[in-house]
Amino acid sequence: MVEIEVPEVDYTEYTNRQLVMVPLAVLVLALVIIGGWYLATGAPANLGLEFTGGTELRLADDGQGDIEERIEEAFTAEPDSIRAVGGDDAYVVTFRADDADAGQLETEADAAGLEILAIDQVSASFGADTATTALFGVGIAFLGMSVLVFAMFRTFIPSIAVVASAFSDIVIPIAAMNLLGIDMTLGTVAALLMIIGYSVDSDILLNNSVLRRTGDFYESVSRAMRTGVTMTVTSMSAMIVMAIVATIFGIDLLRDIGIILAIGLCADLMNTYLINVTLLRWYKFEGVKR
């Protein structure tokens, strides 16, 4: 792993309230965005085809120009999205489940002279079941992480610090997905599960250094930061590169996963070394009865 020079942070210059002000403000803003999205759409994020049901057509680009305009004019139902697939000379067109059935879309595509390379259809009921299963999976992963953390530290404040940081690490990327127009799909759910793993890794590293190793509190925090920031920044850089390359080659799923992970890792840096450090400092100097 490439070693990154991590600057020393003098936490003694800041009060606990000052340290948590920024991450809490970002978390509240993210919750407001998600809440507003839920009130407007009935879901905390834009749901992809796997969760809403619908039909996806993969159409060949015949090179005659104005392909997107021809696609829009070809179908009675309005496409939910039209995106080019880089390197494949193809376009992927999606329709919501309630808008049209696969047979009608295939007939209209043939009538317009559009060549269908592939067609996939997901029923609305199956999509709803998939969404429920995905939500259940994220919930179980978060619950399992929480139980594991409490079992490891067996004290409330250090454990809740890890859980609070992980919660914020998930909420912030979901809000960013709404702002960036990234749909919630099985792939992006997998990215959110990966963020839980990254978050717990850096938080447990910090807690172990402070609670279980000898040395001054600030020395222990600095020691954990040297390792934790290096790991997180390296991973974040890799995700940014992946997102850029995927964008160039038109691989939308990898692009979305890279963006979500990069945002989640950035949030993890903020939450781990502001929220978590603040709670640990309060616990060490004010919360523990001596």
mmCIF file of C-alpha atoms in Angstrom:
data_model
loop_
_atom_site.group_PDB
_atom_site.id
_atom_site.type_symbol
_atom_site.label_atom_id
_atom_site.label_comp_id
_atom_site.label_asym_id
_atom_site.label_seq_id
_atom_site.Cartn_x
_atom_site.Cartn_y
_atom_site.Cartn_z
ATOM 1 C CA MET A 1 0.000 0.000 0.000
ATOM 2 C CA VAL A 2 1.287 3.486 -0.874
ATOM 3 C CA GLU A 3 2.063 5.442 2.284
ATOM 4 C CA ILE A 4 0.265 8.767 2.499
ATOM 5 C CA GLU A 5 1.607 11.507 4.711
ATOM 6 C CA VAL A 6 -1.196 12.250 7.165
ATOM 7 C CA PRO A 7 -0.894 15.664 8.839
ATOM 8 C CA GLU A 8 -1.173 15.889 12.613
ATOM 9 C CA VAL A 9 -4.491 17.301 13.810
ATOM 10 C CA ASP A 10 -4.462 19.225 17.089
ATOM 11 C CA TYR A 11 -7.838 18.217 18.487
ATOM 12 C CA THR A 12 -7.184 20.220 21.677
ATOM 13 C CA GLU A 13 -7.863 23.418 19.710
ATOM 14 C CA TYR A 14 -11.506 22.425 19.183
ATOM 15 C CA THR A 15 -14.368 21.718 21.536
ATOM 16 C CA ASN A 16 -16.543 18.644 21.127
ATOM 17 C CA ARG A 17 -19.372 20.831 19.842
ATOM 18 C CA GLN A 18 -17.129 22.357 17.175
ATOM 19 C CA LEU A 19 -15.929 18.946 16.011
ATOM 20 C CA VAL A 20 -19.387 17.457 15.519
ATOM 21 C CA MET A 21 -21.026 20.572 14.057
ATOM 22 C CA VAL A 22 -20.065 19.927 10.402
ATOM 23 C CA PRO A 23 -20.772 16.164 10.207
ATOM 24 C CA LEU A 24 -24.090 16.578 12.023
ATOM 25 C CA ALA A 25 -25.093 19.406 9.678
ATOM 26 C CA VAL A 26 -24.235 17.238 6.656
ATOM 27 C CA LEU A 27 -26.190 14.313 8.147
ATOM 28 C CA VAL A 28 -29.255 16.485 8.823
ATOM 29 C CA LEU A 29 -29.118 17.865 5.275
ATOM 30 C CA ALA A 30 -28.889 14.325 3.883
ATOM 31 C CA LEU A 31 -31.883 13.219 5.961
ATOM 32 C CA VAL A 32 -33.883 16.233 4.763
ATOM 33 C CA ILE A 33 -33.100 15.365 1.135
ATOM 34 C CA ILE A 34 -34.088 11.724 1.620
ATOM 35 C CA GLY A 35 -37.237 12.710 3.529
ATOM 36 C CA GLY A 36 -38.236 15.162 0.816
ATOM 37 C CA TRP A 37 -37.608 12.534 -1.839
ATOM 38 C CA TYR A 38 -39.810 10.075 0.054
ATOM 39 C CA LEU A 39 -42.648 12.577 0.346
ATOM 40 C CA ALA A 40 -42.403 13.427 -3.358
ATOM 41 C CA THR A 41 -41.926 9.929 -4.829
ATOM 42 C CA GLY A 42 -42.917 7.445 -2.125
ATOM 43 C CA ALA A 43 -39.367 6.060 -1.974
ATOM 44 C CA PRO A 44 -36.167 7.317 -0.308
ATOM 45 C CA ALA A 45 -34.352 7.207 -3.661
ATOM 46 C CA ASN A 46 -35.061 6.755 -7.353
ATOM 47 C CA LEU A 47 -35.714 3.044 -7.801
ATOM 48 C CA GLY A 48 -34.265 1.190 -10.768
ATOM 49 C CA LEU A 49 -35.913 -1.360 -13.020
ATOM 50 C CA GLU A 50 -35.120 -4.276 -10.685
ATOM 51 C CA PHE A 51 -37.243 -2.680 -7.940
ATOM 52 C CA THR A 52 -40.085 -1.028 -9.872
ATOM 53 C CA GLY A 53 -40.578 -3.577 -12.629
ATOM 54 C CA GLY A 54 -40.583 -2.691 -16.300
ATOM 55 C CA THR A 55 -39.024 -3.497 -19.655
ATOM 56 C CA GLU A 56 -35.522 -2.861 -20.958
ATOM 57 C CA LEU A 57 -34.744 -2.852 -24.669
ATOM 58 C CA ARG A 58 -31.232 -2.982 -26.075
ATOM 59 C CA LEU A 59 -31.372 -1.399 -29.527
ATOM 60 C CA ALA A 60 -28.667 -1.373 -32.197
ATOM 61 C CA ASP A 61 -27.356 1.982 -33.372
ATOM 62 C CA ASP A 62 -27.703 1.789 -37.157
ATOM 63 C CA GLY A 63 -25.568 4.879 -37.663
ATOM 64 C CA GLN A 64 -28.286 6.827 -39.466
ATOM 65 C CA GLY A 65 -28.185 9.675 -36.948
ATOM 66 C CA ASP A 66 -30.826 11.138 -34.623
ATOM 67 C CA ILE A 67 -31.206 7.703 -33.027
ATOM 68 C CA GLU A 68 -32.453 9.083 -29.710
ATOM 69 C CA GLU A 69 -35.113 11.187 -31.440
ATOM 70 C CA ARG A 70 -36.230 8.175 -33.484
ATOM 71 C CA ILE A 71 -36.464 6.085 -30.334
ATOM 72 C CA GLU A 72 -38.670 8.678 -28.623
ATOM 73 C CA GLU A 73 -40.945 8.854 -31.662
ATOM 74 C CA ALA A 74 -41.128 5.080 -32.150
ATOM 75 C CA PHE A 75 -42.976 4.179 -28.960
ATOM 76 C CA THR A 76 -46.400 5.137 -27.715
ATOM 77 C CA ALA A 77 -45.179 4.954 -24.123
ATOM 78 C CA GLU A 78 -42.615 7.512 -23.002
ATOM 79 C CA PRO A 79 -39.228 5.899 -22.238
ATOM 80 C CA ASP A 80 -38.094 6.204 -18.640
ATOM 81 C CA SER A 81 -34.475 6.503 -19.789
ATOM 82 C CA ILE A 82 -32.387 6.303 -22.964
ATOM 83 C CA ARG A 83 -28.645 5.827 -22.663
ATOM 84 C CA ALA A 84 -25.893 5.000 -25.085
ATOM 85 C CA VAL A 85 -23.620 2.010 -24.474
ATOM 86 C CA GLY A 86 -20.102 3.066 -25.312
ATOM 87 C CA GLY A 87 -18.149 0.708 -27.558
ATOM 88 C CA ASP A 88 -21.162 -1.460 -28.393
ATOM 89 C CA ASP A 89 -22.981 0.819 -30.860
ATOM 90 C CA ALA A 90 -26.161 0.255 -28.895
ATOM 91 C CA TYR A 91 -28.746 2.093 -26.833
ATOM 92 C CA VAL A 92 -30.524 0.844 -23.721
ATOM 93 C CA VAL A 93 -34.120 2.049 -23.392
ATOM 94 C CA THR A 94 -36.161 1.389 -20.250
ATOM 95 C CA PHE A 95 -39.891 1.643 -19.621
ATOM 96 C CA ARG A 96 -41.760 1.467 -16.339
ATOM 97 C CA ALA A 97 -43.947 -1.581 -15.715
ATOM 98 C CA ASP A 98 -47.223 0.356 -15.973
ATOM 99 C CA ASP A 99 -46.335 2.070 -19.256
ATOM 100 C CA ALA A 100 -46.139 -0.778 -21.784
ATOM 101 C CA ASP A 101 -45.657 -4.511 -22.164
ATOM 102 C CA ALA A 102 -42.777 -6.192 -23.964
ATOM 103 C CA GLY A 103 -44.868 -7.383 -26.891
ATOM 104 C CA GLN A 104 -46.200 -3.929 -27.689
ATOM 105 C CA LEU A 105 -42.705 -2.393 -27.447
ATOM 106 C CA GLU A 106 -41.232 -5.067 -29.728
ATOM 107 C CA THR A 107 -43.936 -4.464 -32.326
ATOM 108 C CA GLU A 108 -43.414 -0.700 -32.260
ATOM 109 C CA ALA A 109 -39.632 -1.076 -32.501
ATOM 110 C CA ASP A 110 -39.970 -3.311 -35.573
ATOM 111 C CA ALA A 111 -42.388 -0.855 -37.177
ATOM 112 C CA ALA A 112 -39.896 1.977 -36.683
ATOM 113 C CA GLY A 113 -37.038 -0.061 -38.174
ATOM 114 C CA LEU A 114 -35.161 -0.351 -34.889
ATOM 115 C CA GLU A 115 -33.174 -3.552 -34.394
ATOM 116 C CA ILE A 116 -33.680 -5.162 -30.989
ATOM 117 C CA LEU A 117 -30.532 -6.851 -29.662
ATOM 118 C CA ALA A 118 -32.044 -7.974 -26.360
ATOM 119 C CA ILE A 119 -35.185 -7.489 -24.324
ATOM 120 C CA ASP A 120 -35.668 -7.982 -20.573
ATOM 121 C CA GLN A 121 -38.861 -7.641 -18.577
ATOM 122 C CA VAL A 122 -39.421 -7.533 -14.807
ATOM 123 C CA SER A 123 -42.947 -7.676 -13.398
ATOM 124 C CA ALA A 124 -44.013 -5.033 -10.895
ATOM 125 C CA SER A 125 -44.732 -7.646 -8.205
ATOM 126 C CA PHE A 126 -41.338 -9.288 -8.654
ATOM 127 C CA GLY A 127 -39.675 -5.867 -8.500
ATOM 128 C CA ALA A 128 -41.460 -5.062 -5.246
ATOM 129 C CA ASP A 129 -40.355 -8.394 -3.777
ATOM 130 C CA THR A 130 -36.767 -7.695 -4.874
ATOM 131 C CA ALA A 131 -36.856 -4.247 -3.257
ATOM 132 C CA THR A 132 -38.142 -5.742 -0.003
ATOM 133 C CA THR A 133 -35.424 -8.399 -0.044
ATOM 134 C CA ALA A 134 -32.707 -5.804 -0.731
ATOM 135 C CA LEU A 135 -33.958 -3.558 2.082
ATOM 136 C CA PHE A 136 -34.090 -6.554 4.409
ATOM 137 C CA GLY A 137 -30.528 -7.454 3.454
ATOM 138 C CA VAL A 138 -29.215 -3.966 4.234
ATOM 139 C CA GLY A 139 -31.096 -3.971 7.531
ATOM 140 C CA ILE A 140 -29.706 -7.370 8.535
ATOM 141 C CA ALA A 141 -26.174 -6.280 7.587
ATOM 142 C CA PHE A 142 -26.480 -3.115 9.674
ATOM 143 C CA LEU A 143 -28.004 -5.005 12.610
ATOM 144 C CA GLY A 144 -25.305 -7.673 12.442
ATOM 145 C CA MET A 145 -22.624 -4.988 12.370
ATOM 146 C CA SER A 146 -24.168 -3.297 15.416
ATOM 147 C CA VAL A 147 -24.344 -6.537 17.403
ATOM 148 C CA LEU A 148 -20.737 -7.380 16.526
ATOM 149 C CA VAL A 149 -19.512 -3.949 17.598
ATOM 150 C CA PHE A 150 -21.342 -4.086 20.932
ATOM 151 C CA ALA A 151 -19.986 -7.595 21.516
ATOM 152 C CA MET A 152 -16.426 -6.401 20.837
ATOM 153 C CA PHE A 153 -16.360 -3.295 23.042
ATOM 154 C CA ARG A 154 -19.110 -4.059 25.588
ATOM 155 C CA THR A 155 -19.462 -0.383 26.445
ATOM 156 C CA PHE A 156 -22.184 1.885 25.136
ATOM 157 C CA ILE A 157 -20.444 5.082 23.995
ATOM 158 C CA PRO A 158 -17.583 3.539 21.945
ATOM 159 C CA SER A 159 -20.052 1.120 20.360
ATOM 160 C CA ILE A 160 -22.643 3.751 19.527
ATOM 161 C CA ALA A 161 -19.873 5.878 17.996
ATOM 162 C CA VAL A 162 -19.194 3.145 15.438
ATOM 163 C CA VAL A 163 -22.886 2.614 14.710
ATOM 164 C CA ALA A 164 -23.593 6.347 14.362
ATOM 165 C CA SER A 165 -20.663 6.793 11.996
ATOM 166 C CA ALA A 166 -21.772 3.836 9.846
ATOM 167 C CA PHE A 167 -25.347 5.146 9.730
ATOM 168 C CA SER A 168 -24.173 8.542 8.494
ATOM 169 C CA ASP A 169 -21.845 6.867 5.975
ATOM 170 C CA ILE A 170 -24.875 5.178 4.376
ATOM 171 C CA VAL A 171 -27.328 8.085 4.542
ATOM 172 C CA ILE A 172 -25.019 10.643 2.892
ATOM 173 C CA PRO A 173 -24.406 8.560 -0.288
ATOM 174 C CA ILE A 174 -28.132 7.857 -0.640
ATOM 175 C CA ALA A 175 -28.866 11.593 -0.539
ATOM 176 C CA ALA A 176 -26.081 12.165 -3.073
ATOM 177 C CA MET A 177 -27.602 9.500 -5.340
ATOM 178 C CA ASN A 178 -30.842 11.488 -5.425
ATOM 179 C CA LEU A 179 -29.039 14.701 -6.320
ATOM 180 C CA LEU A 180 -26.901 13.022 -8.993
ATOM 181 C CA GLY A 181 -29.763 11.061 -10.562
ATOM 182 C CA ILE A 182 -28.344 7.631 -9.696
ATOM 183 C CA ASP A 183 -31.008 4.936 -9.379
ATOM 184 C CA MET A 184 -31.199 2.485 -6.508
ATOM 185 C CA THR A 185 -30.439 -0.896 -8.078
ATOM 186 C CA LEU A 186 -29.049 -4.200 -6.884
ATOM 187 C CA GLY A 187 -25.599 -2.949 -7.856
ATOM 188 C CA THR A 188 -25.881 0.274 -5.874
ATOM 189 C CA VAL A 189 -27.295 -1.630 -2.886
ATOM 190 C CA ALA A 190 -24.151 -3.782 -3.023
ATOM 191 C CA ALA A 191 -22.101 -0.555 -2.949
ATOM 192 C CA LEU A 192 -23.955 0.568 0.188
ATOM 193 C CA LEU A 193 -23.212 -2.784 1.838
ATOM 194 C CA MET A 194 -19.530 -2.305 0.976
ATOM 195 C CA ILE A 195 -19.636 1.116 2.643
ATOM 196 C CA ILE A 196 -20.788 -0.542 5.878
ATOM 197 C CA GLY A 197 -17.700 -2.756 5.733
ATOM 198 C CA TYR A 198 -15.345 0.143 5.034
ATOM 199 C CA SER A 199 -16.923 2.219 7.806
ATOM 200 C CA VAL A 200 -16.693 -0.465 10.456
ATOM 201 C CA ASP A 201 -13.088 -1.199 9.493
ATOM 202 C CA SER A 202 -11.876 2.376 10.039
ATOM 203 C CA ASP A 203 -13.986 2.916 13.165
ATOM 204 C CA ILE A 204 -12.870 -0.293 14.861
ATOM 205 C CA LEU A 205 -9.258 0.560 14.020
ATOM 206 C CA LEU A 206 -9.705 3.906 15.803
ATOM 207 C CA ASN A 207 -11.548 2.434 18.805
ATOM 208 C CA ASN A 208 -8.994 -0.336 19.263
ATOM 209 C CA SER A 209 -6.126 2.146 19.157
ATOM 210 C CA VAL A 210 -7.758 4.398 21.770
ATOM 211 C CA LEU A 211 -9.309 1.826 24.106
ATOM 212 C CA ARG A 212 -7.037 -1.205 23.959
ATOM 213 C CA ARG A 213 -3.546 0.120 23.310
ATOM 214 C CA THR A 214 -1.305 2.049 25.656
ATOM 215 C CA GLY A 215 -0.482 5.685 25.154
ATOM 216 C CA ASP A 216 -1.984 9.151 25.371
ATOM 217 C CA PHE A 217 -5.463 9.639 23.846
ATOM 218 C CA TYR A 218 -4.289 12.041 21.153
ATOM 219 C CA GLU A 219 -1.260 9.898 20.383
ATOM 220 C CA SER A 220 -3.552 6.899 19.924
ATOM 221 C CA VAL A 221 -5.863 8.868 17.623
ATOM 222 C CA SER A 222 -2.900 10.051 15.543
ATOM 223 C CA ARG A 223 -1.582 6.499 15.270
ATOM 224 C CA ALA A 224 -4.960 5.219 14.056
ATOM 225 C CA MET A 225 -5.299 8.109 11.598
ATOM 226 C CA ARG A 226 -1.988 7.327 9.919
ATOM 227 C CA THR A 227 -3.236 3.856 9.029
ATOM 228 C CA GLY A 228 -6.932 4.577 8.600
ATOM 229 C CA VAL A 229 -6.614 7.666 6.401
ATOM 230 C CA THR A 230 -4.058 5.902 4.183
ATOM 231 C CA MET A 231 -6.422 2.942 3.666
ATOM 232 C CA THR A 232 -9.471 5.120 3.034
ATOM 233 C CA VAL A 233 -7.800 7.596 0.674
ATOM 234 C CA THR A 234 -6.213 4.749 -1.308
ATOM 235 C CA SER A 235 -9.581 3.030 -1.690
ATOM 236 C CA MET A 236 -11.306 6.311 -2.547
ATOM 237 C CA SER A 237 -8.719 7.036 -5.250
ATOM 238 C CA ALA A 238 -9.288 3.594 -6.754
ATOM 239 C CA MET A 239 -13.059 4.180 -6.814
ATOM 240 C CA ILE A 240 -12.649 7.560 -8.509
ATOM 241 C CA VAL A 241 -10.416 6.008 -11.188
ATOM 242 C CA MET A 242 -12.955 3.211 -11.680
ATOM 243 C CA ALA A 243 -15.787 5.731 -12.068
ATOM 244 C CA ILE A 244 -13.812 7.749 -14.634
ATOM 245 C CA VAL A 245 -12.843 4.692 -16.688
ATOM 246 C CA ALA A 246 -16.386 3.285 -16.520
ATOM 247 C CA THR A 247 -17.765 6.642 -17.706
ATOM 248 C CA ILE A 248 -15.386 6.661 -20.671
ATOM 249 C CA PHE A 249 -16.420 3.143 -21.703
ATOM 250 C CA GLY A 250 -20.114 3.646 -20.933
ATOM 251 C CA ILE A 251 -20.350 1.066 -18.128
ATOM 252 C CA ASP A 252 -23.066 2.751 -16.084
ATOM 253 C CA LEU A 253 -23.219 0.287 -13.198
ATOM 254 C CA LEU A 254 -19.490 0.452 -12.436
ATOM 255 C CA ARG A 255 -19.610 4.232 -12.779
ATOM 256 C CA ASP A 256 -22.444 4.463 -10.249
ATOM 257 C CA ILE A 257 -20.755 2.065 -7.828
ATOM 258 C CA GLY A 258 -17.500 4.027 -8.052
ATOM 259 C CA ILE A 259 -19.255 7.348 -7.391
ATOM 260 C CA ILE A 260 -21.236 5.965 -4.440
ATOM 261 C CA LEU A 261 -18.188 4.363 -2.837
ATOM 262 C CA ALA A 262 -16.079 7.489 -3.327
ATOM 263 C CA ILE A 263 -18.753 9.631 -1.643
ATOM 264 C CA GLY A 264 -19.241 7.067 1.127
ATOM 265 C CA LEU A 265 -15.501 6.860 1.836
ATOM 266 C CA CYS A 266 -15.233 10.651 1.919
ATOM 267 C CA ALA A 267 -18.109 10.718 4.415
ATOM 268 C CA ASP A 268 -16.370 7.999 6.412
ATOM 269 C CA LEU A 269 -13.253 10.158 6.797
ATOM 270 C CA MET A 270 -15.382 12.994 8.151
ATOM 271 C CA ASN A 271 -17.496 10.862 10.460
ATOM 272 C CA THR A 272 -14.694 8.695 11.827
ATOM 273 C CA TYR A 273 -12.284 11.489 12.692
ATOM 274 C CA LEU A 274 -14.866 14.013 13.838
ATOM 275 C CA ILE A 275 -17.951 12.247 15.252
ATOM 276 C CA ASN A 276 -16.202 9.097 16.468
ATOM 277 C CA VAL A 277 -13.196 10.938 17.912
ATOM 278 C CA THR A 278 -15.514 13.376 19.683
ATOM 279 C CA LEU A 279 -17.551 10.612 21.328
ATOM 280 C CA LEU A 280 -14.391 8.744 22.330
ATOM 281 C CA ARG A 281 -12.873 11.897 23.810
ATOM 282 C CA TRP A 282 -16.025 12.583 25.798
ATOM 283 C CA TYR A 283 -16.037 8.976 26.976
ATOM 284 C CA LYS A 284 -12.368 9.010 28.003
ATOM 285 C CA PHE A 285 -12.306 12.372 29.768
ATOM 286 C CA GLU A 286 -15.864 13.009 30.916
ATOM 287 C CA GLY A 287 -17.965 9.876 30.595
ATOM 288 C CA VAL A 288 -15.814 7.409 32.547
ATOM 289 C CA LYS A 289 -16.116 7.611 36.319
ATOM 290 C CA ARG A 290 -12.696 7.628 37.922
#
